[in-house]
Amino acid sequence: GDGLLDQDDACPDKPGPKDMKGCPKVTSDTEEALLRQASKVQFESGKATIAVANQKKWYPILDKVADLMKNKPETFMLIEGHTDNVKPKVSPFPDNKALSEARAKFVLDYLVSKGVNANRLKAVGYGDLKPFGEEEANYKPGDQGIIEANKTAAQKEQNRRVKMTVASTKLW
């Protein structure tokens, strides 16, 4: 057993981590390293696009993620957008949740443009509610934990991310 109740376990006959709904990992350590690297995609501040100066760095990495998904056609990917706690100022986005959703959707659209079936992908945005390293936290807007997780420029940079999780079942 993996500690999950069968009713909460998408794969009750096989052990797997809670964040995979109890299903076994479907990615190698090398593939996990690629997904961690890709999660650091640098978006323009307050925007859901990659700056032209950074495209030569990040598009090849996202291309490798697309290849990973095309080589594992039985898998699904959850793309989670996150932001720091600085509210968008001059931006088409009314708040960080909308900005994080747009960033996750940008990655989804990019992967689809590279041949990944959209039915295998899901983009969601959490805004600043799930700071880096505290993804299990259940923060509400303005909570002290969010403020503590965004005190330094380095923390804010870590929080501006798009986490990609590949699984054998839909995580949504």
mmCIF file of C-alpha atoms in Angstrom:
data_model
loop_
_atom_site.group_PDB
_atom_site.id
_atom_site.type_symbol
_atom_site.label_atom_id
_atom_site.label_comp_id
_atom_site.label_asym_id
_atom_site.label_seq_id
_atom_site.Cartn_x
_atom_site.Cartn_y
_atom_site.Cartn_z
ATOM 1 C CA GLY A 1 0.000 0.000 0.000
ATOM 2 C CA ASP A 2 0.920 3.596 -0.502
ATOM 3 C CA GLY A 3 -1.058 5.032 2.391
ATOM 4 C CA LEU A 4 -3.941 6.304 0.255
ATOM 5 C CA LEU A 5 -7.486 5.053 0.665
ATOM 6 C CA ASP A 6 -8.640 3.133 -2.418
ATOM 7 C CA GLN A 7 -11.354 5.749 -3.012
ATOM 8 C CA ASP A 8 -8.613 8.414 -3.300
ATOM 9 C CA ASP A 9 -6.201 6.179 -5.236
ATOM 10 C CA ALA A 10 -6.314 6.213 -9.055
ATOM 11 C CA CYS A 11 -4.122 3.063 -9.092
ATOM 12 C CA PRO A 12 -5.182 1.030 -6.011
ATOM 13 C CA ASP A 13 -3.344 -2.109 -7.209
ATOM 14 C CA LYS A 14 0.036 -0.343 -7.504
ATOM 15 C CA PRO A 15 1.876 1.803 -4.947
ATOM 16 C CA GLY A 16 2.643 5.388 -5.855
ATOM 17 C CA PRO A 17 3.103 8.833 -4.310
ATOM 18 C CA LYS A 18 0.194 10.972 -3.130
ATOM 19 C CA ASP A 19 0.940 13.742 -5.661
ATOM 20 C CA MET A 20 0.483 11.152 -8.442
ATOM 21 C CA LYS A 21 -2.913 10.087 -7.049
ATOM 22 C CA GLY A 22 -1.274 6.862 -5.849
ATOM 23 C CA CYS A 23 -0.018 5.816 -9.294
ATOM 24 C CA PRO A 24 3.614 4.800 -9.852
ATOM 25 C CA LYS A 25 6.144 7.240 -11.312
ATOM 26 C CA VAL A 26 6.339 7.081 -15.098
ATOM 27 C CA THR A 27 9.417 9.252 -15.563
ATOM 28 C CA SER A 28 13.091 8.431 -15.114
ATOM 29 C CA ASP A 29 15.432 10.484 -12.942
ATOM 30 C CA THR A 30 16.778 12.123 -16.116
ATOM 31 C CA GLU A 31 13.266 13.022 -17.248
ATOM 32 C CA GLU A 32 12.455 14.378 -13.775
ATOM 33 C CA ALA A 33 15.575 16.565 -13.988
ATOM 34 C CA LEU A 34 14.370 17.899 -17.370
ATOM 35 C CA LEU A 35 10.944 18.730 -15.886
ATOM 36 C CA ARG A 36 12.585 20.517 -12.932
ATOM 37 C CA GLN A 37 14.750 22.511 -15.344
ATOM 38 C CA ALA A 38 11.737 23.356 -17.536
ATOM 39 C CA SER A 39 9.804 24.562 -14.491
ATOM 40 C CA LYS A 40 12.265 27.457 -14.210
ATOM 41 C CA VAL A 41 11.159 28.986 -17.526
ATOM 42 C CA GLN A 42 11.695 32.728 -17.176
ATOM 43 C CA PHE A 43 8.612 34.703 -18.126
ATOM 44 C CA GLU A 44 8.639 38.436 -18.615
ATOM 45 C CA SER A 45 7.567 40.255 -15.462
ATOM 46 C CA GLY A 46 3.777 40.580 -15.375
ATOM 47 C CA LYS A 47 3.462 38.708 -18.680
ATOM 48 C CA ALA A 48 2.782 35.195 -19.919
ATOM 49 C CA THR A 49 5.476 35.266 -22.588
ATOM 50 C CA ILE A 50 9.161 34.424 -22.655
ATOM 51 C CA ALA A 51 11.356 37.420 -23.381
ATOM 52 C CA VAL A 52 12.932 37.315 -26.842
ATOM 53 C CA ALA A 53 16.384 37.349 -25.214
ATOM 54 C CA ASN A 54 15.522 34.139 -23.296
ATOM 55 C CA GLN A 55 13.804 32.191 -26.082
ATOM 56 C CA LYS A 56 17.015 30.564 -27.369
ATOM 57 C CA LYS A 57 17.555 29.129 -23.880
ATOM 58 C CA TRP A 58 14.012 28.036 -23.003
ATOM 59 C CA TYR A 59 12.417 26.873 -26.267
ATOM 60 C CA PRO A 60 14.896 23.990 -26.733
ATOM 61 C CA ILE A 61 14.129 22.846 -23.171
ATOM 62 C CA LEU A 62 10.384 22.977 -23.823
ATOM 63 C CA ASP A 63 11.045 21.092 -27.085
ATOM 64 C CA LYS A 64 12.604 18.294 -25.014
ATOM 65 C CA VAL A 65 9.512 18.257 -22.779
ATOM 66 C CA ALA A 66 7.345 17.930 -25.913
ATOM 67 C CA ASP A 67 9.538 15.040 -27.089
ATOM 68 C CA LEU A 68 9.177 13.385 -23.682
ATOM 69 C CA MET A 69 5.384 13.562 -23.943
ATOM 70 C CA LYS A 70 5.340 12.342 -27.563
ATOM 71 C CA ASN A 71 7.524 9.373 -26.566
ATOM 72 C CA LYS A 72 5.136 8.472 -23.718
ATOM 73 C CA PRO A 73 1.734 8.594 -25.429
ATOM 74 C CA GLU A 74 0.038 6.777 -22.539
ATOM 75 C CA THR A 75 0.801 9.606 -20.087
ATOM 76 C CA PHE A 76 -0.800 12.882 -19.053
ATOM 77 C CA MET A 77 0.703 16.184 -17.903
ATOM 78 C CA LEU A 78 -0.531 18.660 -15.332
ATOM 79 C CA ILE A 79 0.957 22.131 -15.882
ATOM 80 C CA GLU A 80 0.712 24.354 -12.794
ATOM 81 C CA GLY A 81 1.355 28.077 -13.041
ATOM 82 C CA HIS A 82 2.677 29.942 -9.989
ATOM 83 C CA THR A 83 3.680 33.543 -9.253
ATOM 84 C CA ASP A 84 5.359 35.546 -6.556
ATOM 85 C CA ASN A 85 3.193 37.791 -4.383
ATOM 86 C CA VAL A 86 3.746 40.984 -6.373
ATOM 87 C CA LYS A 87 0.472 41.998 -7.984
ATOM 88 C CA PRO A 88 0.609 42.680 -11.746
ATOM 89 C CA LYS A 89 0.667 46.445 -12.286
ATOM 90 C CA VAL A 90 0.804 47.326 -15.972
ATOM 91 C CA SER A 91 -0.594 44.054 -17.211
ATOM 92 C CA PRO A 92 -3.607 42.624 -19.024
ATOM 93 C CA PHE A 93 -4.027 40.298 -16.032
ATOM 94 C CA PRO A 94 -6.257 41.459 -13.175
ATOM 95 C CA ASP A 95 -4.429 39.369 -10.565
ATOM 96 C CA ASN A 96 -1.744 36.739 -10.005
ATOM 97 C CA LYS A 97 -4.176 33.841 -10.452
ATOM 98 C CA ALA A 98 -5.029 35.001 -13.971
ATOM 99 C CA LEU A 99 -1.322 35.568 -14.717
ATOM 100 C CA SER A 100 -0.365 32.094 -13.463
ATOM 101 C CA GLU A 101 -3.172 30.509 -15.516
ATOM 102 C CA ALA A 102 -1.943 32.332 -18.629
ATOM 103 C CA ARG A 103 1.641 31.158 -18.061
ATOM 104 C CA ALA A 104 0.533 27.539 -17.664
ATOM 105 C CA LYS A 105 -1.628 27.911 -20.789
ATOM 106 C CA PHE A 106 1.367 29.339 -22.674
ATOM 107 C CA VAL A 107 3.329 26.144 -21.924
ATOM 108 C CA LEU A 108 0.330 23.958 -22.836
ATOM 109 C CA ASP A 109 -0.113 25.784 -26.157
ATOM 110 C CA TYR A 110 3.610 25.514 -26.889
ATOM 111 C CA LEU A 111 3.585 21.740 -26.291
ATOM 112 C CA VAL A 112 0.492 21.348 -28.499
ATOM 113 C CA SER A 113 2.246 23.354 -31.248
ATOM 114 C CA LYS A 114 5.039 20.759 -31.061
ATOM 115 C CA GLY A 115 2.645 17.832 -31.585
ATOM 116 C CA VAL A 116 1.483 16.855 -28.078
ATOM 117 C CA ASN A 117 -2.235 15.975 -27.940
ATOM 118 C CA ALA A 118 -4.077 18.698 -25.987
ATOM 119 C CA ASN A 119 -6.371 16.086 -24.411
ATOM 120 C CA ARG A 120 -3.354 14.809 -22.454
ATOM 121 C CA LEU A 121 -2.530 18.222 -20.974
ATOM 122 C CA LYS A 122 -4.168 20.408 -18.341
ATOM 123 C CA ALA A 123 -3.124 23.940 -17.362
ATOM 124 C CA VAL A 124 -4.083 25.412 -13.983
ATOM 125 C CA GLY A 125 -3.006 28.544 -12.163
ATOM 126 C CA TYR A 126 -2.498 28.999 -8.433
ATOM 127 C CA GLY A 127 -1.203 32.568 -8.350
ATOM 128 C CA ASP A 128 0.884 33.068 -5.207
ATOM 129 C CA LEU A 129 -1.035 30.559 -3.040
ATOM 130 C CA LYS A 130 1.492 27.694 -3.364
ATOM 131 C CA PRO A 131 4.991 29.098 -2.797
ATOM 132 C CA PHE A 132 8.000 27.019 -3.864
ATOM 133 C CA GLY A 133 8.632 24.209 -1.383
ATOM 134 C CA GLU A 134 5.222 24.694 0.233
ATOM 135 C CA GLU A 135 2.983 23.253 -2.479
ATOM 136 C CA GLU A 136 0.951 21.332 0.129
ATOM 137 C CA ALA A 137 0.164 24.509 2.083
ATOM 138 C CA ASN A 138 -3.430 25.668 2.029
ATOM 139 C CA TYR A 139 -2.824 29.421 2.075
ATOM 140 C CA LYS A 140 -5.481 32.062 1.586
ATOM 141 C CA PRO A 141 -4.692 35.393 -0.120
ATOM 142 C CA GLY A 142 -2.500 37.594 2.078
ATOM 143 C CA ASP A 143 -1.582 34.835 4.571
ATOM 144 C CA GLN A 144 1.653 35.345 6.503
ATOM 145 C CA GLY A 145 3.167 32.200 4.943
ATOM 146 C CA ILE A 146 2.935 33.767 1.486
ATOM 147 C CA ILE A 147 4.634 36.925 2.744
ATOM 148 C CA GLU A 148 7.406 34.870 4.425
ATOM 149 C CA ALA A 149 7.961 32.854 1.207
ATOM 150 C CA ASN A 150 8.441 36.046 -0.851
ATOM 151 C CA LYS A 151 10.787 38.131 1.308
ATOM 152 C CA THR A 152 13.834 38.025 -0.960
ATOM 153 C CA ALA A 153 14.384 38.459 -4.689
ATOM 154 C CA ALA A 154 15.621 34.839 -4.854
ATOM 155 C CA GLN A 155 12.425 33.565 -3.207
ATOM 156 C CA LYS A 156 10.273 35.593 -5.590
ATOM 157 C CA GLU A 157 12.210 34.215 -8.555
ATOM 158 C CA GLN A 158 11.668 30.630 -7.314
ATOM 159 C CA ASN A 159 7.954 31.293 -6.980
ATOM 160 C CA ARG A 160 7.597 32.458 -10.603
ATOM 161 C CA ARG A 161 7.440 28.994 -12.102
ATOM 162 C CA VAL A 162 5.433 26.512 -14.122
ATOM 163 C CA LYS A 163 5.540 23.040 -12.576
ATOM 164 C CA MET A 164 5.033 20.113 -14.960
ATOM 165 C CA THR A 165 4.037 16.698 -13.638
ATOM 166 C CA VAL A 166 3.777 13.632 -15.892
ATOM 167 C CA ALA A 167 1.579 10.759 -14.700
ATOM 168 C CA SER A 168 -0.107 7.597 -15.919
ATOM 169 C CA THR A 169 -3.495 9.054 -14.974
ATOM 170 C CA LYS A 170 -5.080 12.487 -15.190
ATOM 171 C CA LEU A 171 -4.132 14.454 -12.074
ATOM 172 C CA TRP A 172 -7.144 16.705 -12.551
#
